[in-house]
Amino acid sequence: MSKTDNRIYKTALTGLFAAMSYVVFTFLQFKITLPGGDATSIHLGNAVCVLGALLLGGLYGGLGGAIGMTIGDLFDPVYVVYAPKTFVLKLCIGLITGFLAHKIGRINESSDKKHILAWTIAAVAGGLLFNVIFDPLVGYFYKLLILGKPAAELALAWNVASTSINAITSAIVSVIIYMPLRNALIRSGLFTKIC
């Protein structure tokens, strides 16, 4: 596959991952309404983001997750004010996951299943750990400026809990899906080389 064809292929798959992350985030979420009209949710949108980063690399995978979940925020009156925060944080999840998986772990250059599984788990854990730490922190300061301190402190506790649950479930789901999907893509000749 030429470099141009590879870029077109990855761009098309980025759009697919954006659509999947939007659908999973918007329609398969359990929303928790908080006092003051704010909300948090349990969802698997982050699983799609890290899966994209594992398959396409950090930039394309992160963009897919960021675009999809940001669109989900923009269409939800409760989350619309958080769209910029969502875009930046989800892009960072993808960048970190992709960097750990492809630049450090070099999972696309290995055929050792144990090596690939270990680095897949490490990369997913690294990307989602970033989110567990920074989503509540950035959200706290974001809400502090918009909602005032009492609402920000109340939302912080709920956000830490929901983000942790999202990280654990997303890590499990993305690793379970990635390993057999990777093998199927290799057998079919659709597995891309990450540059």
mmCIF file with all atom_site columns, C-alpha atoms in Angstrom:
data_model
loop_
_atom_site.group_PDB
_atom_site.id
_atom_site.type_symbol
_atom_site.label_atom_id
_atom_site.label_alt_id
_atom_site.label_comp_id
_atom_site.label_asym_id
_atom_site.label_entity_id
_atom_site.label_seq_id
_atom_site.pdbx_PDB_ins_code
_atom_site.Cartn_x
_atom_site.Cartn_y
_atom_site.Cartn_z
_atom_site.occupancy
_atom_site.B_iso_or_equiv
_atom_site.pdbx_formal_charge
_atom_site.auth_seq_id
_atom_site.auth_comp_id
_atom_site.auth_asym_id
_atom_site.auth_atom_id
_atom_site.pdbx_PDB_model_num
ATOM 1   C CA . MET A 1 1   ? 0.000   0.000   0.000  1.00 0.00 ? 1   MET A CA 1
ATOM 2   C CA . SER A 1 2   ? 1.430   3.380   -0.983 1.00 0.00 ? 2   SER A CA 1
ATOM 3   C CA . LYS A 1 3   ? 1.823   6.179   1.555  1.00 0.00 ? 3   LYS A CA 1
ATOM 4   C CA . THR A 1 4   ? -1.082  8.108   0.037  1.00 0.00 ? 4   THR A CA 1
ATOM 5   C CA . ASP A 1 5   ? -3.337  5.043   0.012  1.00 0.00 ? 5   ASP A CA 1
ATOM 6   C CA . ASN A 1 6   ? -2.370  4.304   3.619  1.00 0.00 ? 6   ASN A CA 1
ATOM 7   C CA . ARG A 1 7   ? -3.263  7.882   4.659  1.00 0.00 ? 7   ARG A CA 1
ATOM 8   C CA . ILE A 1 8   ? -6.628  7.675   2.853  1.00 0.00 ? 8   ILE A CA 1
ATOM 9   C CA . TYR A 1 9   ? -7.323  4.278   4.452  1.00 0.00 ? 9   TYR A CA 1
ATOM 10  C CA . LYS A 1 10  ? -6.493  5.599   7.928  1.00 0.00 ? 10  LYS A CA 1
ATOM 11  C CA . THR A 1 11  ? -8.574  8.741   7.382  1.00 0.00 ? 11  THR A CA 1
ATOM 12  C CA . ALA A 1 12  ? -11.586 6.647   6.357  1.00 0.00 ? 12  ALA A CA 1
ATOM 13  C CA . LEU A 1 13  ? -11.137 4.402   9.391  1.00 0.00 ? 13  LEU A CA 1
ATOM 14  C CA . THR A 1 14  ? -10.814 7.496   11.594 1.00 0.00 ? 14  THR A CA 1
ATOM 15  C CA . GLY A 1 15  ? -14.278 8.500   10.397 1.00 0.00 ? 15  GLY A CA 1
ATOM 16  C CA . LEU A 1 16  ? -15.549 5.006   11.182 1.00 0.00 ? 16  LEU A CA 1
ATOM 17  C CA . PHE A 1 17  ? -14.081 5.162   14.688 1.00 0.00 ? 17  PHE A CA 1
ATOM 18  C CA . ALA A 1 18  ? -15.586 8.644   15.167 1.00 0.00 ? 18  ALA A CA 1
ATOM 19  C CA . ALA A 1 19  ? -18.996 7.253   14.242 1.00 0.00 ? 19  ALA A CA 1
ATOM 20  C CA . MET A 1 20  ? -18.572 4.245   16.530 1.00 0.00 ? 20  MET A CA 1
ATOM 21  C CA . SER A 1 21  ? -17.419 6.360   19.475 1.00 0.00 ? 21  SER A CA 1
ATOM 22  C CA . TYR A 1 22  ? -20.362 8.719   18.953 1.00 0.00 ? 22  TYR A CA 1
ATOM 23  C CA . VAL A 1 23  ? -22.872 5.850   18.902 1.00 0.00 ? 23  VAL A CA 1
ATOM 24  C CA . VAL A 1 24  ? -21.346 4.061   21.894 1.00 0.00 ? 24  VAL A CA 1
ATOM 25  C CA . PHE A 1 25  ? -20.998 7.281   23.904 1.00 0.00 ? 25  PHE A CA 1
ATOM 26  C CA . THR A 1 26  ? -24.450 8.647   23.040 1.00 0.00 ? 26  THR A CA 1
ATOM 27  C CA . PHE A 1 27  ? -26.719 5.623   22.897 1.00 0.00 ? 27  PHE A CA 1
ATOM 28  C CA . LEU A 1 28  ? -25.007 3.083   25.160 1.00 0.00 ? 28  LEU A CA 1
ATOM 29  C CA . GLN A 1 29  ? -24.386 5.257   28.190 1.00 0.00 ? 29  GLN A CA 1
ATOM 30  C CA . PHE A 1 30  ? -25.810 5.261   31.676 1.00 0.00 ? 30  PHE A CA 1
ATOM 31  C CA . LYS A 1 31  ? -26.233 8.936   32.558 1.00 0.00 ? 31  LYS A CA 1
ATOM 32  C CA . ILE A 1 32  ? -26.081 10.002  36.213 1.00 0.00 ? 32  ILE A CA 1
ATOM 33  C CA . THR A 1 33  ? -27.762 13.355  36.825 1.00 0.00 ? 33  THR A CA 1
ATOM 34  C CA . LEU A 1 34  ? -26.094 15.438  39.524 1.00 0.00 ? 34  LEU A CA 1
ATOM 35  C CA . PRO A 1 35  ? -27.554 18.260  41.619 1.00 0.00 ? 35  PRO A CA 1
ATOM 36  C CA . GLY A 1 36  ? -27.423 21.597  39.849 1.00 0.00 ? 36  GLY A CA 1
ATOM 37  C CA . GLY A 1 37  ? -28.285 20.170  36.418 1.00 0.00 ? 37  GLY A CA 1
ATOM 38  C CA . ASP A 1 38  ? -24.854 18.666  35.766 1.00 0.00 ? 38  ASP A CA 1
ATOM 39  C CA . ALA A 1 39  ? -24.325 15.021  34.811 1.00 0.00 ? 39  ALA A CA 1
ATOM 40  C CA . THR A 1 40  ? -21.716 12.321  34.463 1.00 0.00 ? 40  THR A CA 1
ATOM 41  C CA . SER A 1 41  ? -22.033 8.985   32.693 1.00 0.00 ? 41  SER A CA 1
ATOM 42  C CA . ILE A 1 42  ? -20.826 5.421   32.476 1.00 0.00 ? 42  ILE A CA 1
ATOM 43  C CA . HIS A 1 43  ? -19.982 4.585   28.845 1.00 0.00 ? 43  HIS A CA 1
ATOM 44  C CA . LEU A 1 44  ? -17.577 2.678   26.591 1.00 0.00 ? 44  LEU A CA 1
ATOM 45  C CA . GLY A 1 45  ? -16.643 5.572   24.306 1.00 0.00 ? 45  GLY A CA 1
ATOM 46  C CA . ASN A 1 46  ? -13.085 5.467   25.640 1.00 0.00 ? 46  ASN A CA 1
ATOM 47  C CA . ALA A 1 47  ? -12.827 1.806   24.602 1.00 0.00 ? 47  ALA A CA 1
ATOM 48  C CA . VAL A 1 48  ? -13.437 2.835   20.995 1.00 0.00 ? 48  VAL A CA 1
ATOM 49  C CA . CYS A 1 49  ? -10.826 5.590   21.332 1.00 0.00 ? 49  CYS A CA 1
ATOM 50  C CA . VAL A 1 50  ? -8.089  3.248   22.596 1.00 0.00 ? 50  VAL A CA 1
ATOM 51  C CA . LEU A 1 51  ? -9.068  0.534   20.119 1.00 0.00 ? 51  LEU A CA 1
ATOM 52  C CA . GLY A 1 52  ? -8.623  3.085   17.334 1.00 0.00 ? 52  GLY A CA 1
ATOM 53  C CA . ALA A 1 53  ? -5.218  4.079   18.721 1.00 0.00 ? 53  ALA A CA 1
ATOM 54  C CA . LEU A 1 54  ? -4.130  0.434   18.821 1.00 0.00 ? 54  LEU A CA 1
ATOM 55  C CA . LEU A 1 55  ? -5.224  -0.204  15.241 1.00 0.00 ? 55  LEU A CA 1
ATOM 56  C CA . LEU A 1 56  ? -4.467  3.125   13.538 1.00 0.00 ? 56  LEU A CA 1
ATOM 57  C CA . GLY A 1 57  ? -1.902  4.810   15.760 1.00 0.00 ? 57  GLY A CA 1
ATOM 58  C CA . GLY A 1 58  ? -2.319  7.505   18.359 1.00 0.00 ? 58  GLY A CA 1
ATOM 59  C CA . LEU A 1 59  ? -3.178  10.463  16.148 1.00 0.00 ? 59  LEU A CA 1
ATOM 60  C CA . TYR A 1 60  ? -5.800  8.803   13.956 1.00 0.00 ? 60  TYR A CA 1
ATOM 61  C CA . GLY A 1 61  ? -7.278  6.720   16.783 1.00 0.00 ? 61  GLY A CA 1
ATOM 62  C CA . GLY A 1 62  ? -7.314  9.676   19.163 1.00 0.00 ? 62  GLY A CA 1
ATOM 63  C CA . LEU A 1 63  ? -8.971  11.879  16.546 1.00 0.00 ? 63  LEU A CA 1
ATOM 64  C CA . GLY A 1 64  ? -11.641 9.252   15.935 1.00 0.00 ? 64  GLY A CA 1
ATOM 65  C CA . GLY A 1 65  ? -12.512 9.054   19.629 1.00 0.00 ? 65  GLY A CA 1
ATOM 66  C CA . ALA A 1 66  ? -12.224 12.804  20.161 1.00 0.00 ? 66  ALA A CA 1
ATOM 67  C CA . ILE A 1 67  ? -14.409 13.717  17.185 1.00 0.00 ? 67  ILE A CA 1
ATOM 68  C CA . GLY A 1 68  ? -17.096 11.157  17.986 1.00 0.00 ? 68  GLY A CA 1
ATOM 69  C CA . MET A 1 69  ? -17.428 11.954  21.677 1.00 0.00 ? 69  MET A CA 1
ATOM 70  C CA . THR A 1 70  ? -17.204 15.712  21.053 1.00 0.00 ? 70  THR A CA 1
ATOM 71  C CA . ILE A 1 71  ? -20.096 15.462  18.593 1.00 0.00 ? 71  ILE A CA 1
ATOM 72  C CA . GLY A 1 72  ? -21.955 13.498  21.271 1.00 0.00 ? 72  GLY A CA 1
ATOM 73  C CA . ASP A 1 73  ? -21.347 16.366  23.704 1.00 0.00 ? 73  ASP A CA 1
ATOM 74  C CA . LEU A 1 74  ? -22.470 18.966  21.170 1.00 0.00 ? 74  LEU A CA 1
ATOM 75  C CA . PHE A 1 75  ? -25.823 17.214  20.652 1.00 0.00 ? 75  PHE A CA 1
ATOM 76  C CA . ASP A 1 76  ? -26.519 16.839  24.396 1.00 0.00 ? 76  ASP A CA 1
ATOM 77  C CA . PRO A 1 77  ? -27.694 20.016  26.168 1.00 0.00 ? 77  PRO A CA 1
ATOM 78  C CA . VAL A 1 78  ? -26.162 18.836  29.457 1.00 0.00 ? 78  VAL A CA 1
ATOM 79  C CA . TYR A 1 79  ? -22.696 18.170  27.990 1.00 0.00 ? 79  TYR A CA 1
ATOM 80  C CA . VAL A 1 80  ? -22.496 20.846  25.278 1.00 0.00 ? 80  VAL A CA 1
ATOM 81  C CA . VAL A 1 81  ? -20.328 23.147  27.432 1.00 0.00 ? 81  VAL A CA 1
ATOM 82  C CA . TYR A 1 82  ? -17.800 20.331  27.922 1.00 0.00 ? 82  TYR A CA 1
ATOM 83  C CA . ALA A 1 83  ? -17.164 19.690  24.206 1.00 0.00 ? 83  ALA A CA 1
ATOM 84  C CA . PRO A 1 84  ? -13.740 21.453  24.078 1.00 0.00 ? 84  PRO A CA 1
ATOM 85  C CA . LYS A 1 85  ? -12.548 19.579  27.178 1.00 0.00 ? 85  LYS A CA 1
ATOM 86  C CA . THR A 1 86  ? -13.777 16.284  25.718 1.00 0.00 ? 86  THR A CA 1
ATOM 87  C CA . PHE A 1 87  ? -11.957 16.828  22.426 1.00 0.00 ? 87  PHE A CA 1
ATOM 88  C CA . VAL A 1 88  ? -8.604  17.569  24.069 1.00 0.00 ? 88  VAL A CA 1
ATOM 89  C CA . LEU A 1 89  ? -8.775  14.791  26.680 1.00 0.00 ? 89  LEU A CA 1
ATOM 90  C CA . LYS A 1 90  ? -9.935  12.059  24.272 1.00 0.00 ? 90  LYS A CA 1
ATOM 91  C CA . LEU A 1 91  ? -7.270  13.046  21.739 1.00 0.00 ? 91  LEU A CA 1
ATOM 92  C CA . CYS A 1 92  ? -4.686  12.725  24.531 1.00 0.00 ? 92  CYS A CA 1
ATOM 93  C CA . ILE A 1 93  ? -5.982  9.240   25.424 1.00 0.00 ? 93  ILE A CA 1
ATOM 94  C CA . GLY A 1 94  ? -5.370  8.166   21.829 1.00 0.00 ? 94  GLY A CA 1
ATOM 95  C CA . LEU A 1 95  ? -1.961  9.839   21.586 1.00 0.00 ? 95  LEU A CA 1
ATOM 96  C CA . ILE A 1 96  ? -0.720  8.238   24.813 1.00 0.00 ? 96  ILE A CA 1
ATOM 97  C CA . THR A 1 97  ? -2.112  4.803   23.961 1.00 0.00 ? 97  THR A CA 1
ATOM 98  C CA . GLY A 1 98  ? -0.661  4.931   20.459 1.00 0.00 ? 98  GLY A CA 1
ATOM 99  C CA . PHE A 1 99  ? 2.720   6.153   21.669 1.00 0.00 ? 99  PHE A CA 1
ATOM 100 C CA . LEU A 1 100 ? 3.023   3.392   24.269 1.00 0.00 ? 100 LEU A CA 1
ATOM 101 C CA . ALA A 1 101 ? 1.773   0.653   21.927 1.00 0.00 ? 101 ALA A CA 1
ATOM 102 C CA . HIS A 1 102 ? 3.588   1.588   18.738 1.00 0.00 ? 102 HIS A CA 1
ATOM 103 C CA . LYS A 1 103 ? 6.621   3.701   19.606 1.00 0.00 ? 103 LYS A CA 1
ATOM 104 C CA . ILE A 1 104 ? 7.695   2.005   22.828 1.00 0.00 ? 104 ILE A CA 1
ATOM 105 C CA . GLY A 1 105 ? 6.087   -1.457  22.670 1.00 0.00 ? 105 GLY A CA 1
ATOM 106 C CA . ARG A 1 106 ? 6.319   -1.742  18.870 1.00 0.00 ? 106 ARG A CA 1
ATOM 107 C CA . ILE A 1 107 ? 3.344   -4.094  18.751 1.00 0.00 ? 107 ILE A CA 1
ATOM 108 C CA . ASN A 1 108 ? 3.061   -3.875  14.965 1.00 0.00 ? 108 ASN A CA 1
ATOM 109 C CA . GLU A 1 109 ? 6.616   -5.106  14.526 1.00 0.00 ? 109 GLU A CA 1
ATOM 110 C CA . SER A 1 110 ? 6.193   -8.175  16.703 1.00 0.00 ? 110 SER A CA 1
ATOM 111 C CA . SER A 1 111 ? 4.588   -11.547 16.121 1.00 0.00 ? 111 SER A CA 1
ATOM 112 C CA . ASP A 1 112 ? 5.058   -12.674 19.732 1.00 0.00 ? 112 ASP A CA 1
ATOM 113 C CA . LYS A 1 113 ? 1.515   -12.848 21.128 1.00 0.00 ? 113 LYS A CA 1
ATOM 114 C CA . LYS A 1 114 ? 2.686   -12.428 24.736 1.00 0.00 ? 114 LYS A CA 1
ATOM 115 C CA . HIS A 1 115 ? 4.672   -9.308  23.845 1.00 0.00 ? 115 HIS A CA 1
ATOM 116 C CA . ILE A 1 116 ? 1.721   -7.868  21.920 1.00 0.00 ? 116 ILE A CA 1
ATOM 117 C CA . LEU A 1 117 ? -0.749  -8.638  24.730 1.00 0.00 ? 117 LEU A CA 1
ATOM 118 C CA . ALA A 1 118 ? 1.541   -7.196  27.425 1.00 0.00 ? 118 ALA A CA 1
ATOM 119 C CA . TRP A 1 119 ? 2.129   -3.951  25.514 1.00 0.00 ? 119 TRP A CA 1
ATOM 120 C CA . THR A 1 120 ? -1.517  -3.702  24.514 1.00 0.00 ? 120 THR A CA 1
ATOM 121 C CA . ILE A 1 121 ? -2.512  -3.892  28.170 1.00 0.00 ? 121 ILE A CA 1
ATOM 122 C CA . ALA A 1 122 ? 0.223   -1.416  29.172 1.00 0.00 ? 122 ALA A CA 1
ATOM 123 C CA . ALA A 1 123 ? -0.734  1.047   26.430 1.00 0.00 ? 123 ALA A CA 1
ATOM 124 C CA . VAL A 1 124 ? -4.451  0.874   27.201 1.00 0.00 ? 124 VAL A CA 1
ATOM 125 C CA . ALA A 1 125 ? -3.748  1.236   30.933 1.00 0.00 ? 125 ALA A CA 1
ATOM 126 C CA . GLY A 1 126 ? -1.475  4.231   30.285 1.00 0.00 ? 126 GLY A CA 1
ATOM 127 C CA . GLY A 1 127 ? -3.995  6.061   28.103 1.00 0.00 ? 127 GLY A CA 1
ATOM 128 C CA . LEU A 1 128 ? -6.901  5.406   30.419 1.00 0.00 ? 128 LEU A CA 1
ATOM 129 C CA . LEU A 1 129 ? -4.887  6.193   33.559 1.00 0.00 ? 129 LEU A CA 1
ATOM 130 C CA . PHE A 1 130 ? -4.204  9.599   32.036 1.00 0.00 ? 130 PHE A CA 1
ATOM 131 C CA . ASN A 1 131 ? -7.972  10.018  31.670 1.00 0.00 ? 131 ASN A CA 1
ATOM 132 C CA . VAL A 1 132 ? -8.683  8.858   35.241 1.00 0.00 ? 132 VAL A CA 1
ATOM 133 C CA . ILE A 1 133 ? -6.319  11.538  36.549 1.00 0.00 ? 133 ILE A CA 1
ATOM 134 C CA . PHE A 1 134 ? -6.865  14.426  34.151 1.00 0.00 ? 134 PHE A CA 1
ATOM 135 C CA . ASP A 1 135 ? -10.563 14.170  33.274 1.00 0.00 ? 135 ASP A CA 1
ATOM 136 C CA . PRO A 1 136 ? -11.674 14.871  36.875 1.00 0.00 ? 136 PRO A CA 1
ATOM 137 C CA . LEU A 1 137 ? -8.952  17.502  37.403 1.00 0.00 ? 137 LEU A CA 1
ATOM 138 C CA . VAL A 1 138 ? -9.576  19.388  34.186 1.00 0.00 ? 138 VAL A CA 1
ATOM 139 C CA . GLY A 1 139 ? -13.317 18.956  34.723 1.00 0.00 ? 139 GLY A CA 1
ATOM 140 C CA . TYR A 1 140 ? -13.026 20.351  38.244 1.00 0.00 ? 140 TYR A CA 1
ATOM 141 C CA . PHE A 1 141 ? -11.281 23.527  37.108 1.00 0.00 ? 141 PHE A CA 1
ATOM 142 C CA . TYR A 1 142 ? -13.592 23.804  34.107 1.00 0.00 ? 142 TYR A CA 1
ATOM 143 C CA . LYS A 1 143 ? -16.654 23.544  36.387 1.00 0.00 ? 143 LYS A CA 1
ATOM 144 C CA . LEU A 1 144 ? -15.095 25.846  38.958 1.00 0.00 ? 144 LEU A CA 1
ATOM 145 C CA . LEU A 1 145 ? -14.970 28.630  36.385 1.00 0.00 ? 145 LEU A CA 1
ATOM 146 C CA . ILE A 1 146 ? -18.469 27.913  35.016 1.00 0.00 ? 146 ILE A CA 1
ATOM 147 C CA . LEU A 1 147 ? -20.516 26.605  37.968 1.00 0.00 ? 147 LEU A CA 1
ATOM 148 C CA . GLY A 1 148 ? -18.758 27.873  41.069 1.00 0.00 ? 148 GLY A CA 1
ATOM 149 C CA . LYS A 1 149 ? -16.852 25.945  43.720 1.00 0.00 ? 149 LYS A CA 1
ATOM 150 C CA . PRO A 1 150 ? -19.641 23.981  45.520 1.00 0.00 ? 150 PRO A CA 1
ATOM 151 C CA . ALA A 1 151 ? -20.933 22.427  42.325 1.00 0.00 ? 151 ALA A CA 1
ATOM 152 C CA . ALA A 1 152 ? -17.396 21.647  41.153 1.00 0.00 ? 152 ALA A CA 1
ATOM 153 C CA . GLU A 1 153 ? -16.509 19.823  44.380 1.00 0.00 ? 153 GLU A CA 1
ATOM 154 C CA . LEU A 1 154 ? -19.705 17.761  44.315 1.00 0.00 ? 154 LEU A CA 1
ATOM 155 C CA . ALA A 1 155 ? -19.202 16.832  40.671 1.00 0.00 ? 155 ALA A CA 1
ATOM 156 C CA . LEU A 1 156 ? -15.528 15.969  41.293 1.00 0.00 ? 156 LEU A CA 1
ATOM 157 C CA . ALA A 1 157 ? -16.328 12.970  43.503 1.00 0.00 ? 157 ALA A CA 1
ATOM 158 C CA . TRP A 1 158 ? -18.887 11.615  41.041 1.00 0.00 ? 158 TRP A CA 1
ATOM 159 C CA . ASN A 1 159 ? -16.567 12.278  38.097 1.00 0.00 ? 159 ASN A CA 1
ATOM 160 C CA . VAL A 1 160 ? -13.678 10.385  39.741 1.00 0.00 ? 160 VAL A CA 1
ATOM 161 C CA . ALA A 1 161 ? -15.978 7.402   40.338 1.00 0.00 ? 161 ALA A CA 1
ATOM 162 C CA . SER A 1 162 ? -17.506 7.340   36.865 1.00 0.00 ? 162 SER A CA 1
ATOM 163 C CA . THR A 1 163 ? -14.156 7.935   35.136 1.00 0.00 ? 163 THR A CA 1
ATOM 164 C CA . SER A 1 164 ? -12.597 5.059   37.067 1.00 0.00 ? 164 SER A CA 1
ATOM 165 C CA . ILE A 1 165 ? -15.458 2.716   36.163 1.00 0.00 ? 165 ILE A CA 1
ATOM 166 C CA . ASN A 1 166 ? -15.222 3.836   32.518 1.00 0.00 ? 166 ASN A CA 1
ATOM 167 C CA . ALA A 1 167 ? -11.463 3.214   32.505 1.00 0.00 ? 167 ALA A CA 1
ATOM 168 C CA . ILE A 1 168 ? -11.703 -0.295  33.929 1.00 0.00 ? 168 ILE A CA 1
ATOM 169 C CA . THR A 1 169 ? -14.534 -1.399  31.644 1.00 0.00 ? 169 THR A CA 1
ATOM 170 C CA . SER A 1 170 ? -12.973 0.279   28.596 1.00 0.00 ? 170 SER A CA 1
ATOM 171 C CA . ALA A 1 171 ? -9.610  -1.383  29.269 1.00 0.00 ? 171 ALA A CA 1
ATOM 172 C CA . ILE A 1 172 ? -11.140 -4.837  29.532 1.00 0.00 ? 172 ILE A CA 1
ATOM 173 C CA . VAL A 1 173 ? -13.390 -4.435  26.477 1.00 0.00 ? 173 VAL A CA 1
ATOM 174 C CA . SER A 1 174 ? -10.743 -2.879  24.226 1.00 0.00 ? 174 SER A CA 1
ATOM 175 C CA . VAL A 1 175 ? -8.114  -5.563  24.948 1.00 0.00 ? 175 VAL A CA 1
ATOM 176 C CA . ILE A 1 176 ? -10.654 -8.376  24.525 1.00 0.00 ? 176 ILE A CA 1
ATOM 177 C CA . ILE A 1 177 ? -11.715 -6.945  21.153 1.00 0.00 ? 177 ILE A CA 1
ATOM 178 C CA . TYR A 1 178 ? -8.259  -5.894  19.909 1.00 0.00 ? 178 TYR A CA 1
ATOM 179 C CA . MET A 1 179 ? -6.448  -9.229  20.112 1.00 0.00 ? 179 MET A CA 1
ATOM 180 C CA . PRO A 1 180 ? -8.808  -11.308 17.911 1.00 0.00 ? 180 PRO A CA 1
ATOM 181 C CA . LEU A 1 181 ? -9.572  -8.314  15.659 1.00 0.00 ? 181 LEU A CA 1
ATOM 182 C CA . ARG A 1 182 ? -5.847  -7.819  15.042 1.00 0.00 ? 182 ARG A CA 1
ATOM 183 C CA . ASN A 1 183 ? -5.474  -11.467 14.008 1.00 0.00 ? 183 ASN A CA 1
ATOM 184 C CA . ALA A 1 184 ? -8.523  -11.274 11.714 1.00 0.00 ? 184 ALA A CA 1
ATOM 185 C CA . LEU A 1 185 ? -7.223  -8.094  10.051 1.00 0.00 ? 185 LEU A CA 1
ATOM 186 C CA . ILE A 1 186 ? -3.786  -9.656  9.519  1.00 0.00 ? 186 ILE A CA 1
ATOM 187 C CA . ARG A 1 187 ? -5.330  -12.786 7.943  1.00 0.00 ? 187 ARG A CA 1
ATOM 188 C CA . SER A 1 188 ? -7.515  -10.668 5.652  1.00 0.00 ? 188 SER A CA 1
ATOM 189 C CA . GLY A 1 189 ? -4.653  -8.381  4.601  1.00 0.00 ? 189 GLY A CA 1
ATOM 190 C CA . LEU A 1 190 ? -6.336  -5.265  6.011  1.00 0.00 ? 190 LEU A CA 1
ATOM 191 C CA . PHE A 1 191 ? -3.963  -4.693  8.909  1.00 0.00 ? 191 PHE A CA 1
ATOM 192 C CA . THR A 1 192 ? -2.127  -1.413  8.379  1.00 0.00 ? 192 THR A CA 1
ATOM 193 C CA . LYS A 1 193 ? 1.467   -0.653  9.178  1.00 0.00 ? 193 LYS A CA 1
ATOM 194 C CA . ILE A 1 194 ? 1.720   2.149   11.719 1.00 0.00 ? 194 ILE A CA 1
ATOM 195 C CA . CYS A 1 195 ? 4.479   4.578   10.788 1.00 0.00 ? 195 CYS A CA 1
#
